[in-house]
């Protein structure tokens, strides 16, 4: 969600800050601003709306300096206005702060500060931090930041400057990601590595409760009691072209078309075809520990929750272990039952999702082993889990997840296959699944090669007001995911349902204007889904079927049909989701929607 960039070095800061903010646009935001040391003190420029508006403000009123901080804001406290945009400053324009997160006791702190003469000019919780730091400042910025942060409750990733210390940025984090970039004679601070990847691949990740003091001479890290911390420099292996569009109209389309390669990357070195087995070196679980698991909980949010539902069915079917799927936002509040033999799998593309991180910490507190499925190396979940599986899908910029979703399902399949083979699955069954996994990249490419068919279908339905998505078994979560994609980026109301549940309510919505997408591959429940299609057609619904082969039972029952390759039931959601991703994308584009930055959404949700 909100983005932070800071720079200290010999170059002009403002162009670097704007460049960094542009690379963070995908995270979602509604205002932006910069603060720069101009040789005399702190000078700010802010604007509501897109970064292009901020560029216009700076173009007509430039700000110069070689040290500065910048921010893209996603509104929480107060609407997206210039007044509420970051950076925030004190009355004397000495302290400047950018902040990701939420200060939960901001109202009480604000009341105390106002009693002592402080005047607030915004509706944000962040401005409380500015006045706390101003009150505590006595010639040393890091001391003032520490004193202020000891008073706040909530989450934060912050970067702070002070006019009296023009060569210093102080950064700190608790629950909101932050890192220091180490360049050649220059230093950066950022909430996401993509903001600074054009200038350095060497980064230092801050942990919760840590602070970085960055000057032109270097950086040091300590905790909030000023105790020095030794933190290792990490090397980022992403290429810059991975976060560029590469000739595609949108990041989302690029990422949809990357899926053959990203699926290969998720499986590379992990699939043992001849043994029907998988090699997962990051689990940090012995064979004995894996065999002792008697309960699995999978917790996630949004698209990752849909992959979790698929994982639930995989593990229960093949491993015969009971699985519960929990919304991460609810898990920490429900007093969950956890035993030493419970494995809690947490799924997050960014590895920073606040609700999922909190759920993992709660599970660890209760004694469970935790396994993280994340895409971002060095993310907080990846650092704090007991073991994990990296997706290796590369940076996902589009807000609506596509390649990360299919990689999550593959990662869950790899884990399931390993656990099932250790428990009760035969070599022959294992080989069949392993071979099906190996065939997925080529099968996805076959679907992508026919994307024009989906684009033509989108033209037929771009003006629809509602969609219903139906599926059964493994493809019920596929229906949920298809509906989510459509509503996220096209703003068309869409719902996913188990096909058999349609008659318990949603069937009342079906008429000749209602498009109904039915995921109906030739799997173990195909005959049942066929009956559900007939129910839709009897009420004049317009049926779009995602299926796998010509079938007499569907003749005259579907209006539009798109066939995908056949595979084992547990992997069908991967293939079925690709045309649904394309359908959502093309409908959104034809409606003139901002596909990569849909309204009100953020890529990495780091607030509760």
Coordinates of C-alpha atoms in Angstrom, one line a residue:
X1 CA 0.0 0.0 0.0
X2 CA 1.7 3.3 1.0
X3 CA 5.3 3.7 -0.3
X4 CA 8.4 5.3 1.1
X5 CA 11.6 6.4 -0.7
X6 CA 14.6 8.3 0.8
X7 CA 18.0 9.3 -0.6
X8 CA 21.3 10.5 0.8
X9 CA 24.2 11.1 -1.5
X10 CA 25.9 13.4 -4.1
X11 CA 23.2 13.4 -6.7
X12 CA 20.1 15.6 -7.0
X13 CA 17.5 13.9 -4.7
X14 CA 14.2 15.0 -6.3
X15 CA 14.5 13.1 -9.6
X16 CA 15.6 10.0 -7.7
X17 CA 12.7 10.3 -5.3
X18 CA 10.1 10.7 -8.1
X19 CA 11.6 7.8 -10.0
X20 CA 11.3 5.6 -6.8
X21 CA 7.7 6.7 -6.2
X22 CA 6.8 5.7 -9.8
X23 CA 8.2 2.3 -9.2
X24 CA 5.9 2.0 -6.2
X25 CA 2.8 3.1 -8.0
X26 CA 1.6 -0.5 -8.3
X27 CA 1.2 -0.7 -4.5
X28 CA -1.9 1.6 -4.7
X29 CA -2.0 5.3 -3.5
X30 CA -4.1 8.4 -3.8
X31 CA -1.6 11.3 -3.0
X32 CA 2.1 11.8 -3.1
X33 CA 4.8 14.2 -1.8
X34 CA 8.5 14.9 -1.3
X35 CA 10.6 16.7 1.3
X36 CA 14.1 17.8 0.4
X37 CA 16.9 19.5 2.3
X38 CA 17.4 22.6 0.2
X39 CA 20.5 24.0 1.9
X40 CA 18.5 26.2 4.2
X41 CA 16.1 23.7 5.7
X42 CA 13.2 21.3 4.8
X43 CA 11.1 22.1 1.8
X44 CA 8.1 20.1 0.7
X45 CA 5.9 19.6 -2.4
X46 CA 2.7 17.6 -2.2
X47 CA -0.3 16.8 -4.4
X48 CA -3.5 14.7 -4.3
X49 CA -3.9 12.2 -7.0
X50 CA -1.3 10.6 -9.3
X51 CA 2.4 11.2 -9.2
X52 CA 2.1 13.1 -12.5
X53 CA 0.3 15.8 -10.6
X54 CA 3.2 16.0 -8.1
X55 CA 5.6 16.3 -11.0
X56 CA 3.5 19.2 -12.3
X57 CA 3.8 20.9 -8.9
X58 CA 7.6 20.4 -8.8
X59 CA 7.9 21.5 -12.5
X60 CA 6.4 24.9 -11.7
X61 CA 8.1 25.2 -8.3
X62 CA 11.3 23.1 -8.2
X63 CA 12.9 21.9 -5.1
X64 CA 16.7 21.2 -5.0
X65 CA 18.9 19.3 -2.7
X66 CA 20.9 16.0 -2.3
X67 CA 18.9 14.5 0.6
X68 CA 15.2 13.9 0.8
X69 CA 12.3 11.6 1.6
X70 CA 9.1 10.9 -0.4
X71 CA 5.8 9.1 0.0
X72 CA 2.8 7.7 -1.8
X73 CA -0.2 7.6 0.5
X74 CA -3.2 5.3 0.5
X75 CA -5.8 7.1 2.6
X76 CA -6.7 5.7 6.0
X77 CA -7.2 8.7 8.4
X78 CA -8.7 11.5 6.3
X79 CA -9.5 11.8 2.6
X80 CA -6.9 11.9 -0.1
X81 CA -6.1 15.7 -0.2
X82 CA -3.0 17.7 -0.4
X83 CA -3.4 18.6 3.2
X84 CA -3.4 15.0 4.3
X85 CA -0.6 13.9 1.9
X86 CA 2.9 13.1 3.3
X87 CA 5.5 14.3 4.1
X88 CA 4.1 16.0 7.2
X89 CA 6.0 18.8 8.9
X90 CA 5.8 20.6 12.2
X91 CA 4.9 24.3 12.7
X92 CA 8.5 25.5 12.2
X93 CA 9.1 23.3 9.1
X94 CA 12.0 21.6 10.8
X95 CA 10.8 18.0 11.2
X96 CA 9.5 16.1 8.2
X97 CA 8.0 12.6 8.4
X98 CA 6.7 10.0 6.0
X99 CA 4.8 7.1 7.5
X100 CA 3.3 3.7 6.5
X101 CA 1.0 2.1 9.0
X102 CA -1.5 3.2 11.6
X103 CA -0.9 4.9 15.0
X104 CA -3.7 3.3 17.1
X105 CA -3.5 5.7 20.0
X106 CA -3.3 8.8 17.8
X107 CA -6.5 10.4 19.2
X108 CA -5.2 10.3 22.8
X109 CA -1.8 11.5 21.8
X110 CA -3.2 14.4 19.7
X111 CA -5.4 15.6 22.6
X112 CA -2.3 15.7 24.9
X113 CA -0.2 17.5 22.3
X114 CA -3.0 20.1 21.7
X115 CA -3.1 20.8 25.4
X116 CA 0.6 21.8 25.3
X117 CA 0.1 24.2 22.4
X118 CA 0.6 22.0 19.3
X119 CA -1.5 22.9 16.2
X120 CA -2.5 20.2 13.8
X121 CA -3.2 20.9 10.1
X122 CA -4.2 17.5 8.8
X123 CA -6.7 14.7 9.6
X124 CA -4.0 12.0 9.7
X125 CA -2.6 9.9 12.5
X126 CA 0.9 10.5 11.1
X127 CA 1.0 14.1 12.1
X128 CA 1.1 13.0 15.8
X129 CA 4.5 11.5 15.1
X130 CA 5.7 14.8 13.8
X131 CA 4.8 16.7 16.9
X132 CA 6.1 14.0 19.2
X133 CA 9.5 14.1 17.5
X134 CA 9.4 17.9 17.6
X135 CA 8.7 17.9 21.4
X136 CA 11.4 15.4 22.1
X137 CA 14.1 17.0 19.9
X138 CA 17.1 18.2 21.8
X139 CA 19.8 18.3 19.2
X140 CA 19.9 14.6 18.3
X141 CA 17.3 13.3 15.8
X142 CA 17.6 9.6 16.5
X143 CA 17.1 10.2 20.2
X144 CA 14.0 12.2 19.5
X145 CA 12.6 9.5 17.2
X146 CA 13.2 6.8 19.8
X147 CA 11.5 8.8 22.5
X148 CA 8.5 9.4 20.3
X149 CA 8.2 5.8 19.2
X150 CA 8.1 4.6 22.8
X151 CA 4.9 6.5 23.2
X152 CA 3.0 5.2 20.1
X153 CA 0.9 2.1 19.7
X154 CA 0.3 0.6 16.3
X155 CA 2.4 -0.1 13.2
X156 CA 4.8 2.1 11.4
X157 CA 7.5 2.3 8.8
X158 CA 8.9 5.9 9.0
X159 CA 11.6 8.1 7.5
X160 CA 12.4 11.3 9.3
X161 CA 14.5 14.5 8.6
X162 CA 15.3 17.5 10.6
X163 CA 16.4 20.9 9.3
X164 CA 19.1 21.2 11.9
X165 CA 20.7 17.9 10.8
X166 CA 20.8 18.3 7.1
X167 CA 22.9 15.2 6.4
X168 CA 20.8 12.6 8.2
X169 CA 17.7 10.4 7.7
X170 CA 16.4 8.3 10.5
X171 CA 14.2 5.3 9.6
X172 CA 12.4 2.9 11.8
X173 CA 9.9 0.0 11.5
X174 CA 7.3 -1.9 13.4
X175 CA 4.9 -4.1 11.4
X176 CA 5.5 -2.2 8.1
X177 CA 8.4 -3.1 5.8
X178 CA 11.5 -0.9 5.5
X179 CA 15.0 -1.4 4.1
X180 CA 18.2 0.5 3.6
X181 CA 19.8 0.4 0.1
X182 CA 23.6 0.5 0.0
X183 CA 24.9 2.1 -3.1
X184 CA 28.3 3.4 -4.3
X185 CA 28.8 6.4 -2.1
X186 CA 25.1 6.9 -1.7
X187 CA 22.3 5.4 0.5
X188 CA 18.6 4.8 0.1
X189 CA 15.7 4.0 2.4
X190 CA 12.6 2.3 0.9
X191 CA 9.5 0.3 1.8
X192 CA 10.0 -1.9 -1.3
X193 CA 13.2 -2.9 -3.1
X194 CA 11.6 -2.1 -6.5
X195 CA 11.9 1.6 -5.7
X196 CA 15.7 1.5 -5.6
X197 CA 16.6 -1.5 -7.8
X198 CA 17.8 0.8 -10.6
X199 CA 20.6 2.0 -8.3
X200 CA 21.6 -0.8 -6.0
X201 CA 20.9 -4.5 -5.4
X202 CA 22.5 -4.5 -1.9
X203 CA 19.9 -4.0 0.8
X204 CA 19.6 -4.3 4.6
X205 CA 16.2 -5.3 5.9
X206 CA 15.1 -3.7 9.2
X207 CA 13.3 -5.9 11.7
X208 CA 10.5 -4.8 13.9
X209 CA 11.7 -2.5 16.7
X210 CA 14.8 -1.4 14.8
X211 CA 16.0 2.0 13.6
X212 CA 18.5 3.0 10.9
X213 CA 20.5 6.2 11.0
X214 CA 21.7 7.1 7.5
X215 CA 24.2 9.8 6.6
X216 CA 26.5 10.5 3.6
X217 CA 29.2 8.6 5.4
X218 CA 27.2 5.4 5.9
X219 CA 24.5 3.8 8.0
X220 CA 24.1 2.1 11.4
X221 CA 21.3 0.1 12.8
X222 CA 20.2 -0.1 16.5
X223 CA 17.1 -1.1 18.4
X224 CA 14.8 1.5 20.0
X225 CA 16.9 1.5 23.2
X226 CA 20.0 2.5 21.1
X227 CA 21.7 -0.9 21.3
X228 CA 23.7 -1.5 18.1
X229 CA 22.4 -4.3 15.8
X230 CA 24.5 -6.2 13.3
X231 CA 22.4 -6.7 10.2
X232 CA 23.6 -8.6 7.1
X233 CA 23.5 -7.1 3.7
X234 CA 21.3 -9.0 1.3
X235 CA 21.8 -9.2 -2.5
X236 CA 18.7 -8.9 -4.7
X237 CA 18.7 -11.2 -7.7
X238 CA 15.8 -9.5 -9.6
X239 CA 16.7 -7.8 -12.9
X240 CA 15.4 -4.3 -13.6
X241 CA 13.6 -5.5 -16.7
X242 CA 11.5 -7.8 -14.5
X243 CA 9.7 -4.7 -13.1
X244 CA 9.3 -3.1 -16.5
X245 CA 6.3 -3.8 -18.8
X246 CA 8.5 -5.3 -21.6
X247 CA 6.2 -4.2 -24.4
X248 CA 3.0 -5.3 -22.9
X249 CA 0.2 -2.8 -22.4
X250 CA -0.1 -3.5 -18.7
X251 CA 1.8 -5.2 -16.0
X252 CA -1.1 -7.5 -15.4
X253 CA -1.1 -8.8 -19.0
X254 CA 2.7 -9.2 -18.9
X255 CA 2.3 -11.3 -15.7
X256 CA -0.4 -13.4 -17.1
X257 CA 1.8 -14.2 -20.1
X258 CA 4.8 -14.9 -17.8
X259 CA 3.0 -17.9 -16.2
X260 CA 4.6 -20.7 -18.2
X261 CA 8.0 -19.4 -17.0
X262 CA 7.0 -18.7 -13.5
X263 CA 5.5 -22.1 -13.0
X264 CA 8.7 -23.6 -14.3
X265 CA 10.6 -21.5 -11.8
X266 CA 8.5 -22.6 -8.9
X267 CA 9.1 -26.2 -9.8
X268 CA 12.8 -25.9 -10.9
X269 CA 15.0 -28.4 -9.0
X270 CA 12.1 -29.5 -6.8
X271 CA 10.3 -32.1 -8.9
X272 CA 11.7 -35.7 -9.0
X273 CA 9.7 -37.3 -11.8
X274 CA 11.1 -40.9 -11.6
X275 CA 10.3 -41.1 -7.9
X276 CA 7.0 -39.2 -8.0
X277 CA 8.5 -37.1 -5.2
X278 CA 9.6 -33.5 -4.5
X279 CA 12.6 -31.9 -2.9
X280 CA 11.8 -28.9 -0.8
X281 CA 14.9 -27.8 1.1
X282 CA 13.5 -24.9 2.9
X283 CA 10.8 -26.7 5.0
X284 CA 13.2 -27.2 8.0
X285 CA 11.1 -30.3 8.9
X286 CA 12.5 -33.7 9.2
X287 CA 10.8 -36.8 7.9
X288 CA 9.7 -37.7 11.4
X289 CA 8.3 -34.2 12.0
X290 CA 6.4 -34.3 8.7
X291 CA 4.9 -37.6 9.6
X292 CA 3.9 -36.4 13.1
X293 CA 1.6 -33.6 11.6
X294 CA -2.0 -34.4 12.5
X295 CA -3.6 -31.1 11.7
X296 CA -2.9 -28.4 9.0
X297 CA -4.2 -24.8 9.2
X298 CA -3.8 -22.6 6.1
X299 CA -4.3 -18.9 6.6
X300 CA -4.2 -16.2 4.0
X301 CA -6.1 -13.2 2.5
X302 CA -7.8 -12.5 -0.8
X303 CA -6.4 -14.4 -3.8
X304 CA -4.0 -16.3 -1.5
X305 CA -7.1 -17.5 0.5
X306 CA -8.4 -19.0 -2.7
X307 CA -5.2 -20.9 -3.3
X308 CA -5.4 -22.1 0.3
X309 CA -8.8 -23.6 -0.4
X310 CA -7.3 -25.6 -3.2
X311 CA -4.4 -26.6 -0.9
X312 CA -7.0 -27.8 1.6
X313 CA -8.5 -30.2 -0.9
X314 CA -5.2 -31.5 -2.1
X315 CA -3.8 -32.3 1.4
X316 CA -7.0 -33.9 2.7
X317 CA -7.5 -36.0 -0.5
X318 CA -3.9 -37.2 -0.8
X319 CA -2.5 -37.0 2.7
X320 CA -5.7 -37.8 4.7
X321 CA -4.9 -35.0 7.2
X322 CA -7.7 -32.7 8.4
X323 CA -7.1 -29.1 7.1
X324 CA -8.8 -25.8 8.1
X325 CA -8.6 -22.7 5.9
X326 CA -8.8 -19.5 7.9
X327 CA -9.0 -15.8 6.9
X328 CA -5.9 -14.4 8.4
X329 CA -7.8 -11.3 9.5
X330 CA -10.0 -13.6 11.7
X331 CA -7.6 -16.2 12.8
X332 CA -5.8 -14.2 15.5
X333 CA -9.1 -13.3 17.2
X334 CA -10.8 -16.6 17.4
X335 CA -8.8 -18.4 20.1
X336 CA -7.7 -21.1 17.7
X337 CA -6.9 -24.7 18.8
X338 CA -3.3 -25.5 18.1
X339 CA -1.2 -28.5 19.2
X340 CA 2.5 -29.2 18.9
X341 CA 1.6 -31.4 15.8
X342 CA -0.3 -28.6 14.1
X343 CA 1.4 -27.1 11.0
X344 CA 0.2 -23.6 10.1
X345 CA 0.8 -22.7 6.4
X346 CA 0.7 -18.9 5.8
X347 CA 0.4 -17.7 2.2
X348 CA 1.3 -14.1 1.1
X349 CA 2.7 -12.9 -2.2
X350 CA 4.5 -10.0 -0.6
X351 CA 5.4 -11.7 2.6
X352 CA 4.3 -8.5 4.3
X353 CA 0.5 -8.8 4.5
X354 CA -0.3 -7.4 8.0
X355 CA -3.2 -9.8 8.8
X356 CA -1.3 -12.9 7.6
X357 CA 1.9 -11.9 9.5
X358 CA -0.1 -11.4 12.7
X359 CA -1.8 -14.8 12.2
X360 CA 1.5 -16.5 11.8
X361 CA 2.9 -14.8 15.0
X362 CA -0.2 -15.9 16.9
X363 CA 0.2 -19.5 15.7
X364 CA 3.9 -19.4 16.7
X365 CA 3.0 -18.0 20.1
X366 CA 0.6 -21.0 20.6
X367 CA 3.3 -23.5 19.7
X368 CA 2.6 -24.4 16.1
X369 CA 5.2 -24.9 13.5
X370 CA 4.8 -22.4 10.7
X371 CA 5.5 -22.7 7.0
X372 CA 5.5 -19.6 4.7
X373 CA 4.6 -19.6 1.0
X374 CA 5.9 -16.2 -0.1
X375 CA 7.2 -14.7 -3.3
X376 CA 9.5 -11.9 -1.9
X377 CA 12.9 -13.1 -0.7
X378 CA 13.8 -11.4 2.6
X379 CA 10.2 -10.4 3.4
X380 CA 9.1 -10.4 7.1
X381 CA 7.1 -13.6 6.8
X382 CA 10.1 -15.3 5.1
X383 CA 12.4 -14.2 7.9
X384 CA 10.1 -15.1 10.8
X385 CA 8.5 -18.4 9.7
X386 CA 10.0 -21.8 10.8
X387 CA 10.4 -22.9 7.2
X388 CA 9.1 -22.0 3.8
X389 CA 8.7 -22.4 0.1
X390 CA 9.7 -19.4 -2.1
X391 CA 7.6 -19.1 -5.2
X392 CA 10.3 -17.7 -7.4
X393 CA 7.7 -16.0 -9.6
X394 CA 9.6 -12.7 -9.8
X395 CA 8.2 -9.3 -8.9
X396 CA 4.4 -9.1 -9.3
X397 CA 3.5 -5.5 -10.0
X398 CA -0.1 -5.6 -11.1
X399 CA -2.4 -5.2 -8.0
X400 CA -4.6 -8.1 -9.1
X401 CA -2.5 -11.3 -8.5
X402 CA -2.1 -13.7 -11.4
X403 CA 1.2 -15.4 -11.7
X404 CA 1.6 -15.5 -7.9
X405 CA -1.7 -17.3 -7.5
X406 CA -0.8 -20.1 -10.0
X407 CA 2.6 -20.4 -8.4
X408 CA 1.0 -20.7 -4.9
X409 CA -1.1 -23.6 -6.1
X410 CA 1.9 -25.3 -7.6
X411 CA 3.9 -24.8 -4.4
X412 CA 1.0 -26.3 -2.4
X413 CA 0.9 -29.3 -4.8
X414 CA 4.7 -29.8 -4.4
X415 CA 4.3 -29.8 -0.6
X416 CA 1.2 -32.1 -0.8
X417 CA 3.0 -34.6 -3.1
X418 CA 6.0 -34.8 -0.7
X419 CA 3.8 -35.3 2.3
X420 CA 1.5 -37.8 0.6
X421 CA 4.5 -39.9 -0.7
X422 CA 5.9 -40.0 2.8
X423 CA 2.6 -41.2 4.2
X424 CA 0.5 -43.4 1.9
X425 CA 0.7 -42.4 -1.8
X426 CA 2.1 -45.0 -4.2
X427 CA 5.0 -44.4 -6.5
X428 CA 2.7 -44.8 -9.5
X429 CA 0.3 -42.2 -8.2
X430 CA 3.1 -39.9 -7.3
X431 CA 4.6 -40.2 -10.8
X432 CA 1.3 -39.4 -12.4
X433 CA 1.0 -36.2 -10.4
X434 CA 4.6 -35.2 -10.9
X435 CA 4.3 -35.7 -14.7
X436 CA 1.1 -33.6 -14.7
X437 CA 3.0 -30.8 -12.8
X438 CA 5.8 -31.0 -15.4
X439 CA 3.4 -30.6 -18.2
X440 CA 1.7 -27.4 -16.8
X441 CA 3.9 -24.7 -18.3
X442 CA 3.4 -26.0 -21.9
X443 CA -0.4 -26.4 -21.3
X444 CA -0.6 -22.8 -20.0
X445 CA 1.2 -21.6 -23.0
X446 CA -1.4 -23.4 -25.2
X447 CA -4.1 -21.4 -23.5
X448 CA -2.2 -18.1 -23.9
X449 CA -1.7 -18.7 -27.6
X450 CA -5.5 -18.5 -27.9
X451 CA -5.9 -15.3 -26.0
X452 CA -7.6 -13.6 -28.9
X453 CA -10.6 -15.9 -28.4
X454 CA -11.0 -14.6 -24.9
X455 CA -10.6 -11.0 -26.1
X456 CA -13.5 -11.6 -28.5
X457 CA -15.6 -13.1 -25.7
X458 CA -14.8 -10.0 -23.6
X459 CA -16.3 -7.8 -26.3
X460 CA -19.6 -9.6 -25.9
X461 CA -19.8 -9.1 -22.1
X462 CA -18.0 -5.8 -21.4
X463 CA -21.3 -4.0 -20.6
X464 CA -22.7 -6.6 -18.2
X465 CA -23.6 -5.4 -14.7
X466 CA -23.3 -8.7 -12.9
X467 CA -21.5 -12.0 -13.4
X468 CA -22.0 -15.4 -11.6
X469 CA -19.1 -17.9 -11.5
X470 CA -19.8 -21.5 -10.7
X471 CA -17.6 -24.5 -10.0
X472 CA -17.5 -27.7 -8.0
X473 CA -14.8 -29.6 -6.2
X474 CA -11.3 -28.2 -6.9
X475 CA -12.9 -25.6 -9.2
X476 CA -15.2 -23.9 -6.7
X477 CA -12.1 -21.9 -5.5
X478 CA -11.4 -21.3 -9.2
X479 CA -14.8 -19.7 -9.5
X480 CA -14.2 -17.6 -6.5
X481 CA -10.9 -16.4 -7.9
X482 CA -12.4 -15.7 -11.4
X483 CA -15.1 -13.6 -9.8
X484 CA -12.6 -11.7 -7.6
X485 CA -10.4 -10.9 -10.7
X486 CA -13.4 -9.4 -12.5
X487 CA -14.7 -7.3 -9.7
X488 CA -11.2 -6.1 -8.7
X489 CA -10.3 -4.6 -12.1
X490 CA -13.5 -4.0 -14.1
X491 CA -15.8 -3.0 -11.1
X492 CA -18.5 -5.3 -12.4
X493 CA -20.3 -7.1 -9.5
X494 CA -19.3 -10.7 -9.6
X495 CA -19.8 -13.6 -7.2
X496 CA -18.4 -17.1 -7.1
X497 CA -20.5 -20.0 -5.8
X498 CA -20.4 -23.8 -5.5
X499 CA -22.5 -24.8 -8.5
X500 CA -24.8 -27.0 -6.4
X501 CA -25.5 -24.0 -4.0
X502 CA -26.9 -21.9 -6.8
X503 CA -30.4 -23.3 -6.2
X504 CA -30.2 -22.2 -2.6
X505 CA -30.4 -18.5 -3.5
X506 CA -28.4 -17.1 -6.5
X507 CA -30.6 -18.9 -9.0
X508 CA -33.1 -16.1 -8.3
X509 CA -30.7 -13.7 -10.1
X510 CA -30.5 -15.6 -13.3
X511 CA -32.2 -14.2 -16.4
X512 CA -31.3 -13.5 -20.0
X513 CA -29.0 -10.7 -19.0
X514 CA -27.0 -12.7 -16.5
X515 CA -23.6 -14.1 -17.7
X516 CA -22.8 -17.3 -15.8
X517 CA -19.2 -18.6 -16.1
X518 CA -19.1 -22.3 -15.3
X519 CA -15.8 -24.1 -14.7
X520 CA -16.7 -27.5 -16.0
X521 CA -13.6 -29.6 -16.9
X522 CA -14.1 -33.4 -17.4
X523 CA -13.2 -34.2 -13.8
X524 CA -14.9 -36.4 -11.1
X525 CA -17.9 -34.0 -10.7
X526 CA -18.4 -33.1 -14.4
X527 CA -21.8 -34.9 -14.6
X528 CA -23.1 -32.9 -11.6
X529 CA -21.9 -29.6 -13.1
X530 CA -23.7 -30.5 -16.3
X531 CA -26.9 -30.6 -14.4
X532 CA -26.2 -27.2 -12.9
X533 CA -25.6 -25.8 -16.4
X534 CA -29.0 -27.1 -17.5
X535 CA -30.6 -25.3 -14.5
X536 CA -29.0 -22.1 -15.7
X537 CA -30.2 -22.5 -19.3
X538 CA -33.7 -23.4 -18.1
X539 CA -33.8 -19.8 -16.8
X540 CA -32.3 -18.2 -19.9
X541 CA -28.9 -17.5 -18.4
X542 CA -26.0 -16.9 -20.7
X543 CA -23.5 -19.7 -20.1
X544 CA -19.8 -19.4 -20.6
X545 CA -18.2 -22.8 -20.1
X546 CA -14.6 -23.5 -19.4
X547 CA -14.2 -27.2 -20.3
X548 CA -11.7 -29.7 -21.6
X549 CA -13.3 -31.7 -24.5
X550 CA -16.3 -32.0 -26.8
X551 CA -19.2 -33.4 -24.8
X552 CA -22.6 -34.3 -26.1
X553 CA -24.2 -33.4 -22.7
X554 CA -23.2 -29.7 -23.3
X555 CA -24.6 -29.4 -26.8
X556 CA -27.2 -26.7 -26.9
X557 CA -26.6 -25.9 -23.2
X558 CA -23.7 -23.4 -23.5
X559 CA -23.5 -20.1 -25.3
X560 CA -19.8 -19.8 -25.3
X561 CA -17.2 -22.5 -24.8
X562 CA -13.4 -22.3 -24.2
X563 CA -11.5 -25.6 -23.9
X564 CA -8.4 -26.0 -21.9
X565 CA -6.0 -29.0 -21.8
X566 CA -6.7 -31.9 -19.5
X567 CA -4.8 -32.7 -16.4
X568 CA -5.3 -34.3 -13.0
X569 CA -8.2 -32.9 -11.0
X570 CA -6.0 -31.2 -8.3
X571 CA -4.1 -29.2 -10.9
X572 CA -7.1 -28.2 -13.0
X573 CA -7.5 -24.8 -11.2
X574 CA -4.2 -23.7 -12.5
X575 CA -5.3 -24.2 -16.1
X576 CA -8.9 -23.0 -15.6
X577 CA -7.8 -19.8 -13.9
X578 CA -5.8 -18.5 -16.9
X579 CA -8.8 -17.9 -19.2
X580 CA -10.6 -16.3 -16.3
X581 CA -7.6 -14.0 -15.8
X582 CA -7.7 -13.0 -19.4
X583 CA -11.4 -12.5 -19.4
X584 CA -11.3 -10.1 -16.5
X585 CA -8.3 -8.3 -18.1
X586 CA -9.9 -7.8 -21.5
X587 CA -13.3 -6.7 -20.1
X588 CA -11.6 -4.2 -17.8
X589 CA -9.5 -2.8 -20.7
X590 CA -12.6 -2.5 -22.9
X591 CA -14.4 -0.6 -20.1
X592 CA -11.5 1.9 -19.8
X593 CA -10.4 0.8 -16.3
X594 CA -7.0 1.3 -14.9
X595 CA -6.0 -2.4 -14.8
X596 CA -2.8 -2.2 -12.9
X597 CA -4.0 0.3 -10.3
X598 CA -7.7 -0.5 -9.7
X599 CA -9.5 2.0 -7.5
X600 CA -9.3 1.6 -3.7
X601 CA -7.0 -1.4 -3.8
X602 CA -3.3 -1.8 -2.8
X603 CA -0.8 -4.5 -3.8
X604 CA 0.5 -5.2 -0.3
X605 CA -1.9 -4.5 2.5
X606 CA 0.2 -3.6 5.5
X607 CA -2.5 -2.3 7.8
X608 CA -5.1 -4.3 9.6

